[in-house]
Tab-separated table of C-alpha atoms in Angstrom:
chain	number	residue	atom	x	y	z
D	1	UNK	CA	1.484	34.901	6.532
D	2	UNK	CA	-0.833	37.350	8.019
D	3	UNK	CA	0.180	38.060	11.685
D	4	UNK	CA	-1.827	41.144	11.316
D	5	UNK	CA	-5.009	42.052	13.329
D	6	UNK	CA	-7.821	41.577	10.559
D	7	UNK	CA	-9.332	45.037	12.060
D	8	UNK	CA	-6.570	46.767	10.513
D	9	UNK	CA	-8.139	49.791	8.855
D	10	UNK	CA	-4.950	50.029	6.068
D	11	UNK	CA	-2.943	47.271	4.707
D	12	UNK	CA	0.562	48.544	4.107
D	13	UNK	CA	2.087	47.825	0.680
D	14	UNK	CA	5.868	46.872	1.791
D	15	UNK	CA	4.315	44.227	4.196
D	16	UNK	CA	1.753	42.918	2.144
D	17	UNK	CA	4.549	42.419	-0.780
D	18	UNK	CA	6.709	40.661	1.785
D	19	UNK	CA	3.789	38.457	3.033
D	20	UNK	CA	3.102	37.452	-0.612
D	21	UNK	CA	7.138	36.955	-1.854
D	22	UNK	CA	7.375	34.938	1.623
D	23	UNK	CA	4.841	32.488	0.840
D	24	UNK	CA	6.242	31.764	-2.680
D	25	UNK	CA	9.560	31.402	-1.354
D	26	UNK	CA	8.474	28.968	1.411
D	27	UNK	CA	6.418	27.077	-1.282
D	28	UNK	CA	9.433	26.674	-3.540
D	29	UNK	CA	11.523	26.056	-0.455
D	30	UNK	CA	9.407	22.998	0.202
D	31	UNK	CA	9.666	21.552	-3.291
D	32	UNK	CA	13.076	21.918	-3.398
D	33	UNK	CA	13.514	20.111	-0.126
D	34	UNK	CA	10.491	17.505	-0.481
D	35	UNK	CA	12.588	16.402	-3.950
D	36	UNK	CA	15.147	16.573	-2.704
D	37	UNK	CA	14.346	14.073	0.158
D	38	UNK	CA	12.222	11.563	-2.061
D	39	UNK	CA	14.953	11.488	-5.231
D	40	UNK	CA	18.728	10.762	-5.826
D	41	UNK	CA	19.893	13.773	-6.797
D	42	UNK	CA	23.143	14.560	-7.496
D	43	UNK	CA	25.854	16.573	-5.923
D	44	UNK	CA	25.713	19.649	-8.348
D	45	UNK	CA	22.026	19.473	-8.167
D	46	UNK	CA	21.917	19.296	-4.323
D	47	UNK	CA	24.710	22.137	-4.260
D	48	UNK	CA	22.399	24.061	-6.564
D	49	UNK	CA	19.329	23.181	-4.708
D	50	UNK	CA	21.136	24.139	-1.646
D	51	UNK	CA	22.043	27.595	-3.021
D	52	UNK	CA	18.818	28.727	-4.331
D	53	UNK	CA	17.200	27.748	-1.323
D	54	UNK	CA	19.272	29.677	0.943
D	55	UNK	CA	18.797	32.803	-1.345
D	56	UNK	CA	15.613	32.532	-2.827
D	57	UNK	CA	13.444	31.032	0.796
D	58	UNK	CA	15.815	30.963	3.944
D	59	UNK	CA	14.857	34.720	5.202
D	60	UNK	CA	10.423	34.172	4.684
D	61	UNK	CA	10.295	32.588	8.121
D	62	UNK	CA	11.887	34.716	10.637
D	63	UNK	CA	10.594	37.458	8.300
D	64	UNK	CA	6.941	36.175	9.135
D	65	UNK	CA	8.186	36.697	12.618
D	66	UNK	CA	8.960	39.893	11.922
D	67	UNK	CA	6.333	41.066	10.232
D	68	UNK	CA	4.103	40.317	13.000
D	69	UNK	CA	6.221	41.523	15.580
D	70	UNK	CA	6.193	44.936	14.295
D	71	UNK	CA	2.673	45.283	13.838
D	72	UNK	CA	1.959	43.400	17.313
D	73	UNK	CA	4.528	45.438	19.333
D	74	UNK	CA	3.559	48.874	18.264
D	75	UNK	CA	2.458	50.924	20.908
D	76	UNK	CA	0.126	52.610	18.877
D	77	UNK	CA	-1.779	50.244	18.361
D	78	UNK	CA	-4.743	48.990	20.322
D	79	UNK	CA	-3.904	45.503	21.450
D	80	UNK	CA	-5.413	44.539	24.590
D	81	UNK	CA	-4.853	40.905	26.518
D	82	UNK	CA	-8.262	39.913	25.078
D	83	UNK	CA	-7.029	40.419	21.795
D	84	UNK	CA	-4.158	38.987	22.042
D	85	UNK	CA	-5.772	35.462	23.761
D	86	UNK	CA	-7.775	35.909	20.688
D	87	UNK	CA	-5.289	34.907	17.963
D	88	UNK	CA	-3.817	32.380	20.906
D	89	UNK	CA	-7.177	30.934	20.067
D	90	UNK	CA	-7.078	31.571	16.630
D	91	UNK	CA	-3.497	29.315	16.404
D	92	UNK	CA	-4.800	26.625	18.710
D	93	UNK	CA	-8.086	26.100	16.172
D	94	UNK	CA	-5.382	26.162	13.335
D	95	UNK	CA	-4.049	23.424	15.322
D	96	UNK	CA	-6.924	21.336	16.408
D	97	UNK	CA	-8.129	21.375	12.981
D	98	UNK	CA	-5.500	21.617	9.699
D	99	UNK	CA	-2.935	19.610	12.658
D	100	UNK	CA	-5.182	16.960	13.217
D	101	UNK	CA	-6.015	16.353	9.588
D	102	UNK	CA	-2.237	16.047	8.596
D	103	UNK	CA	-1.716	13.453	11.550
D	104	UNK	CA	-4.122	11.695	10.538
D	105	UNK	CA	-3.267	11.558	7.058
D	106	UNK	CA	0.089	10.579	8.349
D	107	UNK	CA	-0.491	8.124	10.780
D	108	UNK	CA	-2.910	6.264	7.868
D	109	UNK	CA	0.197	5.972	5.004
D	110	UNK	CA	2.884	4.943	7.581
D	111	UNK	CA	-0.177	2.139	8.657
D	112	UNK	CA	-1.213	1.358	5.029
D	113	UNK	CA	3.013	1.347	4.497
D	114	UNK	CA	3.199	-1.188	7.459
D	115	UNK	CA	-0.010	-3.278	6.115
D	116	UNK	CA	-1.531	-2.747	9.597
D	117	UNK	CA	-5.355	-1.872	9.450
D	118	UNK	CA	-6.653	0.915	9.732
D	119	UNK	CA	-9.565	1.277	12.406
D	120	UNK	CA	-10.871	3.797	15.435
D	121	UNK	CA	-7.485	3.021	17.402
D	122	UNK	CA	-5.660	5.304	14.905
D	123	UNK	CA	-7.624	8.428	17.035
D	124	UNK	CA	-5.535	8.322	19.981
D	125	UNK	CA	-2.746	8.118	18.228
D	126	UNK	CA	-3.228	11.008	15.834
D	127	UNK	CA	-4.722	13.073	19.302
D	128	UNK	CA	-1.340	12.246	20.881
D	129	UNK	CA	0.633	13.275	17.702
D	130	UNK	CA	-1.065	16.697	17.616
D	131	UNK	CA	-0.479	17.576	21.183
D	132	UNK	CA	3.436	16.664	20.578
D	133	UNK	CA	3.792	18.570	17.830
D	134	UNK	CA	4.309	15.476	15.407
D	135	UNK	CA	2.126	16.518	12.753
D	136	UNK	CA	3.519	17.433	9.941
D	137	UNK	CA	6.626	19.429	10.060
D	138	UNK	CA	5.683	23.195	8.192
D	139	UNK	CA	3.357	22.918	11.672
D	140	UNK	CA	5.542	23.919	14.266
D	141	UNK	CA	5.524	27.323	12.714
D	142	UNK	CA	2.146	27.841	14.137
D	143	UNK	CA	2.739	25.858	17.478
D	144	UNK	CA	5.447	28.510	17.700
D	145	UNK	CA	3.389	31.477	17.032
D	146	UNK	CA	0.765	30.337	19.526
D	147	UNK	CA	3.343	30.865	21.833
D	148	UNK	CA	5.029	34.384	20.813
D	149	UNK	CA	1.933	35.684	20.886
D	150	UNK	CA	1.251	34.823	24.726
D	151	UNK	CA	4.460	37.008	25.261
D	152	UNK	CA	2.993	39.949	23.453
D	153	UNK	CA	1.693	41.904	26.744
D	154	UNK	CA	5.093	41.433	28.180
D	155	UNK	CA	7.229	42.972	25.361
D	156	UNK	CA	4.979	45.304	25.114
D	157	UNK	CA	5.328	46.217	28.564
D	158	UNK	CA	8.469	46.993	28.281
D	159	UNK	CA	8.113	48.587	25.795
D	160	UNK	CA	5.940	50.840	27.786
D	161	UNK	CA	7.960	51.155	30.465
D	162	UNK	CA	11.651	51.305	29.333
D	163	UNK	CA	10.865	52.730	26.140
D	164	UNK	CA	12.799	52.552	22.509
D	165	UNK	CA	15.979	52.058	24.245
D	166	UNK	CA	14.699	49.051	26.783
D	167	UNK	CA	13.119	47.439	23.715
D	168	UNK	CA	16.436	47.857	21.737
D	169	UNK	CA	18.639	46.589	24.858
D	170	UNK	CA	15.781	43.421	25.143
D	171	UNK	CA	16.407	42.460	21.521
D	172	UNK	CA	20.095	42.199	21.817
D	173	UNK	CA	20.331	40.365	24.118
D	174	UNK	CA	17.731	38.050	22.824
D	175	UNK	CA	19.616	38.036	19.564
D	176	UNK	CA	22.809	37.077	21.144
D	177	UNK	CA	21.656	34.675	23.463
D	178	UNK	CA	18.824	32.759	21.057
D	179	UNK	CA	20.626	33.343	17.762
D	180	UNK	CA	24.267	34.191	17.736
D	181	UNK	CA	25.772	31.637	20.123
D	182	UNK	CA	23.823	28.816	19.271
D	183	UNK	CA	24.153	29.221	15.753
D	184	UNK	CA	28.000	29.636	16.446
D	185	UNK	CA	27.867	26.527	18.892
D	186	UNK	CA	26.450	24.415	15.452
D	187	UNK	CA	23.048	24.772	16.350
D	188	UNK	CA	20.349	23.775	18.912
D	189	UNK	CA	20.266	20.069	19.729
D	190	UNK	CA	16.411	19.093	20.464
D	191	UNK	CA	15.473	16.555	23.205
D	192	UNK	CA	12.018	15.786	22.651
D	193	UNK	CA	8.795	18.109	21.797
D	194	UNK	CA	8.559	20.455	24.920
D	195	UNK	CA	12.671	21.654	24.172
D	196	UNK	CA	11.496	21.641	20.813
D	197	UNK	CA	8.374	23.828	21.191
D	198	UNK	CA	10.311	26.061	24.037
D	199	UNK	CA	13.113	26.737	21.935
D	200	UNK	CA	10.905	28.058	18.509
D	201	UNK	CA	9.086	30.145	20.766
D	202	UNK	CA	11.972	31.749	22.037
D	203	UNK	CA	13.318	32.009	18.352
D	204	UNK	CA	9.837	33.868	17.139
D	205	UNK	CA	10.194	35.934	20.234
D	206	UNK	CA	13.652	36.984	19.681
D	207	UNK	CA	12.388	37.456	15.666
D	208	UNK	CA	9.256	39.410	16.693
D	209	UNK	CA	11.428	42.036	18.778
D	210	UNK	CA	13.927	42.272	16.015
D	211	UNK	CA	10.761	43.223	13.938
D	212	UNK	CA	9.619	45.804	16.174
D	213	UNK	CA	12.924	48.059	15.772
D	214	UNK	CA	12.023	47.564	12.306
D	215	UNK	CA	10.196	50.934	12.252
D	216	UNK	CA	13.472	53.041	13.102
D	217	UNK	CA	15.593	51.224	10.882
D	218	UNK	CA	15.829	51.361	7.493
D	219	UNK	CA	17.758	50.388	4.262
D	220	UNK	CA	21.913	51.789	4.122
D	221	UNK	CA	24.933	50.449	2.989
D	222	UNK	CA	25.670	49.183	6.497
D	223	UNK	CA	22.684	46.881	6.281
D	224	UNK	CA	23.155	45.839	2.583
D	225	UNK	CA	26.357	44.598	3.968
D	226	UNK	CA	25.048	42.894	6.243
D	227	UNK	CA	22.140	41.284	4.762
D	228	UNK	CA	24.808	40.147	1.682
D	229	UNK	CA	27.319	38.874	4.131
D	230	UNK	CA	24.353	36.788	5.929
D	231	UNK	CA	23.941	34.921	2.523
D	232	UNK	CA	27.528	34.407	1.481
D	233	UNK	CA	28.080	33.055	4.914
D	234	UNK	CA	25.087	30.530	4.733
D	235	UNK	CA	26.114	29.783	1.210
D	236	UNK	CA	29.383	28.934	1.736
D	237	UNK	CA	29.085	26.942	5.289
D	238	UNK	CA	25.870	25.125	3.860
D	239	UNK	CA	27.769	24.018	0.267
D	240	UNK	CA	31.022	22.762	1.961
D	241	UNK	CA	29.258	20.646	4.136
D	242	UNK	CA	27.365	19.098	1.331
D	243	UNK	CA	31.051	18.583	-0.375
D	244	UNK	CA	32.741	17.256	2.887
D	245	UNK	CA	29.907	14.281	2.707
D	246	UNK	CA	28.073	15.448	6.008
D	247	UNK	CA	24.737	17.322	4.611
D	248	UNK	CA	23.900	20.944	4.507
D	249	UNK	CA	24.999	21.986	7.751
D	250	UNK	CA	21.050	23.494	8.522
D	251	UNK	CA	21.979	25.056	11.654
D	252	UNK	CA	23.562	28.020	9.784
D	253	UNK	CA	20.379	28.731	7.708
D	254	UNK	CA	17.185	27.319	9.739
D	255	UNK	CA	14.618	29.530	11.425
D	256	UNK	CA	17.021	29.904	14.770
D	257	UNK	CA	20.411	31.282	12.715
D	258	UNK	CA	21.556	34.359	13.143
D	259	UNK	CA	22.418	34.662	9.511
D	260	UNK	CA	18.668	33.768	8.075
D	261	UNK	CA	17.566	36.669	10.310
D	262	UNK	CA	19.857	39.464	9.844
D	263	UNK	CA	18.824	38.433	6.213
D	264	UNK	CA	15.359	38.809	7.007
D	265	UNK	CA	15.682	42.058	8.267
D	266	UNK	CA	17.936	43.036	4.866
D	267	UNK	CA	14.779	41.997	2.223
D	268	UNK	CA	12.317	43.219	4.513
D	269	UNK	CA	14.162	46.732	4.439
D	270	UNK	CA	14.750	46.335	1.007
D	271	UNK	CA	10.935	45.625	0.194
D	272	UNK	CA	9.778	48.876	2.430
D	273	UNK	CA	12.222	50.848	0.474
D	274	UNK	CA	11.353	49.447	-3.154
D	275	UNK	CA	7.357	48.967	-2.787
D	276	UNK	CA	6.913	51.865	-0.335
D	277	UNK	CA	4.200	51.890	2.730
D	278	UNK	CA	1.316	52.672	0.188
D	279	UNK	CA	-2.012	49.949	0.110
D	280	UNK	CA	-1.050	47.800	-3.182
D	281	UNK	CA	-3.793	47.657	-5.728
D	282	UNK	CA	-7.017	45.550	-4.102
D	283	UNK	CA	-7.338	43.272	-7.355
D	284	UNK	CA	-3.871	42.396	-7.960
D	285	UNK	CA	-1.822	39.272	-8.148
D	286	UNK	CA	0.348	40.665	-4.999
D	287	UNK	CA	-2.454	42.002	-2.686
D	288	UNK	CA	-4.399	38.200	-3.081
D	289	UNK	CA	-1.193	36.446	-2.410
D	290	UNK	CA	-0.630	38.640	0.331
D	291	UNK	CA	-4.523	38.353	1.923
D	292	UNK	CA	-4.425	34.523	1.461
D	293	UNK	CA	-0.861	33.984	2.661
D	294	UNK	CA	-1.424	32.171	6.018
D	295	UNK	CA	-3.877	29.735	3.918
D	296	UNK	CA	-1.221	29.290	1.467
D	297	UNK	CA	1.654	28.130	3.985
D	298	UNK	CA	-1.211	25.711	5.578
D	299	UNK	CA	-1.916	23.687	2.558
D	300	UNK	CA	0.713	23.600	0.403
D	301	UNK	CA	2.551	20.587	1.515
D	302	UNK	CA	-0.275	18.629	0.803
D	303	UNK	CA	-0.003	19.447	-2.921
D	304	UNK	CA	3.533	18.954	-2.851
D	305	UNK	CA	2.906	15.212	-1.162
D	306	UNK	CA	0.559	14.844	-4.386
D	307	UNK	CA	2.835	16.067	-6.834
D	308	UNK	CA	5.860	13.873	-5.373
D	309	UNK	CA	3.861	11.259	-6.075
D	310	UNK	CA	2.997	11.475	-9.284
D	311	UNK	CA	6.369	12.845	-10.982
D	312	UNK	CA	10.571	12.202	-11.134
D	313	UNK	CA	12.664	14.856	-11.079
D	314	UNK	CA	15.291	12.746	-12.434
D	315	UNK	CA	12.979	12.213	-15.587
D	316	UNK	CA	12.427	16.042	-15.978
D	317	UNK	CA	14.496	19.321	-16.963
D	318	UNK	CA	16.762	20.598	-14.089
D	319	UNK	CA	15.291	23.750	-13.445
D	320	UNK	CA	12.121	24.083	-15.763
D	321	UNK	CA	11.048	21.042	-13.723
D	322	UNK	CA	11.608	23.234	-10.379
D	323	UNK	CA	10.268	26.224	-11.997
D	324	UNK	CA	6.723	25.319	-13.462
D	325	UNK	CA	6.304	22.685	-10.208
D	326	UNK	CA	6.574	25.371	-7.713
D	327	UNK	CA	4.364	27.428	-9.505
D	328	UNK	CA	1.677	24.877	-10.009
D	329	UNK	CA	1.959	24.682	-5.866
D	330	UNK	CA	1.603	27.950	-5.634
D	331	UNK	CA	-1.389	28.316	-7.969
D	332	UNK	CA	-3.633	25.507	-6.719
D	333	UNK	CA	-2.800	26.208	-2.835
D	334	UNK	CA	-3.498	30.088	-3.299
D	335	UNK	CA	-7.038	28.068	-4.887
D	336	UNK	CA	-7.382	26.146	-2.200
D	337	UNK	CA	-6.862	28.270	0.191
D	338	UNK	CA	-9.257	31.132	-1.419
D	339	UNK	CA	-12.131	27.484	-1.756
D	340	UNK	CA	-11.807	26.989	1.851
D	341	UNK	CA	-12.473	30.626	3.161
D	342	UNK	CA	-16.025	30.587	1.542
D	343	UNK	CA	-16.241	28.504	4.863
D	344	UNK	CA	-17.207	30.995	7.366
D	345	UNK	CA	-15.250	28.916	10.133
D	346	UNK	CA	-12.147	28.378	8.050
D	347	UNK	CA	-12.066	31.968	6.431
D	348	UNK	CA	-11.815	33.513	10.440
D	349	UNK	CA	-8.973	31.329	10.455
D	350	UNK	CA	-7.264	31.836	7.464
């Protein structure tokens, strides 16, 4: 997704690559899950689904995080508090608009489900949905940024003030308190929609000053290690709790695991050293992806609703079925997404 500052005067290949990859993986991520929640699948298939997703999707969303967090927390770049209350505002329009349309469109099947009709005194309803984040889910992503970024003149600050080392000594223990002992603890139980929107923003924050030591790290054996171990870990935990009986275990790979971000910071190392920091090619496949990726993670799910709709898995191919429908998602939200910024409004916030 772009975190960036649309006045950037040069797009950076690496990042670009990893916003486009990202919002692939988070596409397929979502048709694996969505079929997996509206079909019987069975246990091979789940394990399966379960492994590809870890791999293939589990590292896009703290690396979104990250991504922006670098760019955001660079002292070297001009980012004032008007700025930054700028794409605050940008997040809360996101909200207001794309947030109200999905609770809407929710709150209208669960009343056409319940044969109850449907009339002006579905409004407050959807208006209190929106403001407790029970849209649809792929939102709290940018509830959560909305909130990193009002934090953004205070890491820089110290930055500023303590330096490399400060920010360095600020991430770990963010890391370690956020990250490592709740995921060791089995995860962060939520108890209602503030907890819920406190504890993502501390996750992005944590995420976004991992991503701004991204600039003196960079790809070694020590880190391959690491980023491999992450996976086998997740792999392993996630799979034997889908044998035991007792699901997928989520905690271990979800946005606030330690795992899915020491990953993130593996594939985002591994993409700087394989693409480079070079401006990818303007009319390519990748630099499109990459421009409309924040568009792309909006809409998708809607397409996804559609498609689940419309098809059974347990009627099609294992894997050609997972295969050509994530790529069909991909294809017609990247469209989408590309339709609606001819809007002047929505292309701002896109």
């Amino acid at each position: 997704m772009n975190g960036a500052p649309k006045t950037s005067t040069r797009r950076v290949g690496w990042i670009d690559a990893a916003r486009a990859l990202g919002s692939c993986a988070i596409v397929f991520l979502h048709v694996l899950v969505s079929t997996n929640l509206a079909f019987e699948l069975s246990a091979a298939r789940r394990i399966a689904y379960a492994i590809a997703g870890i791999v293939l999707s589990r590292w896009a969303v703290p690396a979104f995080f990250m991504i922006s967090g670098m760019l955001f927390l660079d002292l070297g770049r001009e980012m004032s508090r008007q700025r930054v209350l700028e794409h605050v505002r940008r997040m809360v329009l996101v909200i207001v608009t794309f947030g109200t349309v999905f609770a809407l469109m929710q709150e209208i099947w669960v009343r056409m489900g319940d044969g109850l009709p449907i009339n002006a005194s579905i409004l407050p309803v959807v208006v209190v949905d929106v403001l407790t984040m029970r849209t649809w889910d792929h939102m709290w992503f940018v509830y959560a940024l909305a909130g990193v970024y009002l934090f953004v003149p205070v890491l820089r600050w110290v930055g500023r003030r303590f330096g490399t080392r400060g920010h360095q000594l600020l991430t770990l223990v963010l890391f370690v308190v956020v990250l490592v002992i709740p995921t060791l603890r089995g995860g962060f139980t939520f108890q209602g929609p503030i907890s819920t929107f406190l504890w993502n923003v501390a996750v992005g924050c944590s995420c976004f000053c991992v991503g701004g030591c991204l600039k003196d790290w960079h790809l070694n054996p020590a880190w391959t290690a690491i980023g491999i171990g992450s996976v086998i870990v997740m792999v392993m935990v996630s799979i034997t709790g889908i044998g035991a009986g007792v699901g997928d275990n989520g905690y271990i790979f979800l946005q606030g695991s330690c795992f899915s971000c020491l990953y993130a910071v593996f594939i985002l190392l591994l993409m700087r050293y394989v693409v480079g920091e070079g401006s990818l090619e303007e009319g390519g496949i990748v630099h499109a992806l990459a421009v409309d990726s924040f568009g792309i993670y909006l809409i998708h799910p809607l397409f996804i609703h559609l498609a689940m709709m419309v098809t059974s898995p347990a009627m099609m191919v294992p894997v050609v079925y997972e295969v050509l429908l994530g790529a069909g998602m991909i294809a017609v939200s990247w469209a989408a997404a590309r339709l609606l910024r001819l809007v002047p409004f929505f292309d701002e916030l896109l």
